[in-house]
Structures are given as structure tokens and as C-alpha cells.
Short mmCIF file of C-alpha atoms in Angstrom, two decimals:
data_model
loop_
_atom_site.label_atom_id
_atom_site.label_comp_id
_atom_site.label_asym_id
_atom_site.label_seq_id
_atom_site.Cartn_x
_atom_site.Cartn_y
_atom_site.Cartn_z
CA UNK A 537 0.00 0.00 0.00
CA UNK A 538 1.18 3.42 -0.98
CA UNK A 539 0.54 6.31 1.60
CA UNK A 540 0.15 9.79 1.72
CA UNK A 541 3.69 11.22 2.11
CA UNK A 542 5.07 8.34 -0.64
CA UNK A 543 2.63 9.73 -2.99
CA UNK A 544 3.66 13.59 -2.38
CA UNK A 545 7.15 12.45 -2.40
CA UNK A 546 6.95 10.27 -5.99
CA UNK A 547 4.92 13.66 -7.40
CA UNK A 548 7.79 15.99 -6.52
CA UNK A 549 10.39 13.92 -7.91
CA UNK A 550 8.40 13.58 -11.06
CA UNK A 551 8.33 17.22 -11.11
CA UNK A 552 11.95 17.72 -10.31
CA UNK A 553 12.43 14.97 -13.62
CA UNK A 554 10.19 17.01 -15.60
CA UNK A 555 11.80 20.14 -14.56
CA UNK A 556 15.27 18.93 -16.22
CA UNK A 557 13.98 17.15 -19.24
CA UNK A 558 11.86 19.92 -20.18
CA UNK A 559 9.28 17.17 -20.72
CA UNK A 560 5.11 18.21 -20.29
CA UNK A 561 2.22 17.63 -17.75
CA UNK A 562 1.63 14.61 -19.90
CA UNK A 563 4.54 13.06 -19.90
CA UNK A 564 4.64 13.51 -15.83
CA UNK A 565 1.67 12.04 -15.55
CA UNK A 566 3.14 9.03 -16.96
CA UNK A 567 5.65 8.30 -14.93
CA UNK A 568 5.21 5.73 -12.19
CA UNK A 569 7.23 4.74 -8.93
CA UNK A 570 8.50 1.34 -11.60
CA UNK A 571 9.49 3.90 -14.17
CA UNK A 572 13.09 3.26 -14.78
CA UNK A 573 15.31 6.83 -15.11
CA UNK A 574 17.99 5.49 -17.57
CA UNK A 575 15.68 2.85 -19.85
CA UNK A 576 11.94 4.70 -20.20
CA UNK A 577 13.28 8.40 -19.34
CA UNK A 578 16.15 8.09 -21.50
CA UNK A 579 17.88 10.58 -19.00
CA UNK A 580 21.11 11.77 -20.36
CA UNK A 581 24.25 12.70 -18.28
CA UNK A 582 23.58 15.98 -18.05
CA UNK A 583 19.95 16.07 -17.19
CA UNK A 584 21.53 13.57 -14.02
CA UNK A 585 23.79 16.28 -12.89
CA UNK A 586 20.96 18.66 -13.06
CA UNK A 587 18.67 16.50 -11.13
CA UNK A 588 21.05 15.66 -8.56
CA UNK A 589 21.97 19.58 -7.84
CA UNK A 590 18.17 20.09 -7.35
CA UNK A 591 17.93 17.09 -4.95
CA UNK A 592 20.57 18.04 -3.29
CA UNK A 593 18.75 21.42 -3.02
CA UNK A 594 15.77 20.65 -2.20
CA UNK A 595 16.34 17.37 -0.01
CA UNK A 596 20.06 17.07 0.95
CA UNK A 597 20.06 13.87 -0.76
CA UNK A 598 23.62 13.11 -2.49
CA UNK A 599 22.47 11.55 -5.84
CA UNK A 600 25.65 11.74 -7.24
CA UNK A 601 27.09 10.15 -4.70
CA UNK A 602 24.38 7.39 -4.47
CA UNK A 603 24.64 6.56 -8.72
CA UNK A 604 28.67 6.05 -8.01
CA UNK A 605 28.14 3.13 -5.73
CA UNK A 606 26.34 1.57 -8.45
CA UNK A 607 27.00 -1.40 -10.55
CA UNK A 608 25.85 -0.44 -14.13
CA UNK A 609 23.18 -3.29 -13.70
CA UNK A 610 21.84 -1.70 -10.55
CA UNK A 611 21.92 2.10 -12.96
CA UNK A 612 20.23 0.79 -15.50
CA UNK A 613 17.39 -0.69 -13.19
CA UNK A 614 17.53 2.76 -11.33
CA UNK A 615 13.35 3.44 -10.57
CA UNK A 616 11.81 6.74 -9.89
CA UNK A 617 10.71 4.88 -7.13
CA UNK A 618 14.20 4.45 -5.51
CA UNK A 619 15.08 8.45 -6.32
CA UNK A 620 12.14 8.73 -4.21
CA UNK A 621 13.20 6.15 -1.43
CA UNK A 622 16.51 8.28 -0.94
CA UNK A 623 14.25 11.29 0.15
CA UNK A 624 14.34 11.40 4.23
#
């Protein structure tokens, strides 16, 4: 079961991704906790960097360092659900 503050949290990181792809409403609205960043966003390097300065910003959450620890496997796989599990 989702709750409340998941919800709010998955919306603003779809707005945060929206904010750095330039992408629409529409497109936001498509974008589910299973939607992977790298394989369904096609979110390029640079767009990354962008979107970890503004979670960094907004949350204090080290995205950049989080991506290094990576395998590429586990980046590929990367959900907009688990951006949203590294908010506090």
C-alpha cells in the first residue's frame, strides 16, 4: 500500500524529472514509482547532474554520490521509485 507522504514524495520527484527534461504535464503524468530513469526516461548525463543539484537542493540527498556506488546493472534498473526512497 502506498501512503500519503510516498505519494507527495513520488509527485515531486516527477516534477523535479520534468523540470530537467523539459518534458510536459503529460509526460509527468506518466511516470510511475517502476518507471526506470535510464531505460523509459532516456535521462542523459547531463539532465543527471541537473537533477542531482536540485535534490541536493531541495532534499540534501547526495544523488551523485548514491549513482557512483552503483554497478551499471543496478543504474540501469535505477526506478523513480528508488530516487524517491533516498528522500528522508
Amino acid at each position: 500500500m502506498t501512503t500519503a507522504p510516498h505519494l507527495a514524495v513520488h509527485r515531486e520527484i516527477v516534477e523535479l524529472l520534468r523540470q530537467v527534461t523539459g518534458e510536459d504535464e503529460t509526460w509527468a503524468a506518466a511516470v510511475t514509482p517502476d518507471t526506470r530513469v535510464d531505460t523509459d526516461l532516456f535521462i542523459d548525463s547531463l539532465e543527471l547532474v541537473e537533477l542531482s543539484v536540485r535534490l541536493r537542493q531541495a532534499y540534501g540527498v547526495d544523488l551523485t554520490a548514491y549513482v557512483a556506488g552503483l554497478e551499471l546493472p543496478e543504474l540501469i534498473e535505477l526506478t523513480v521509485g528508488d530516487l524517491a526512497g533516498l528522500v528522508p
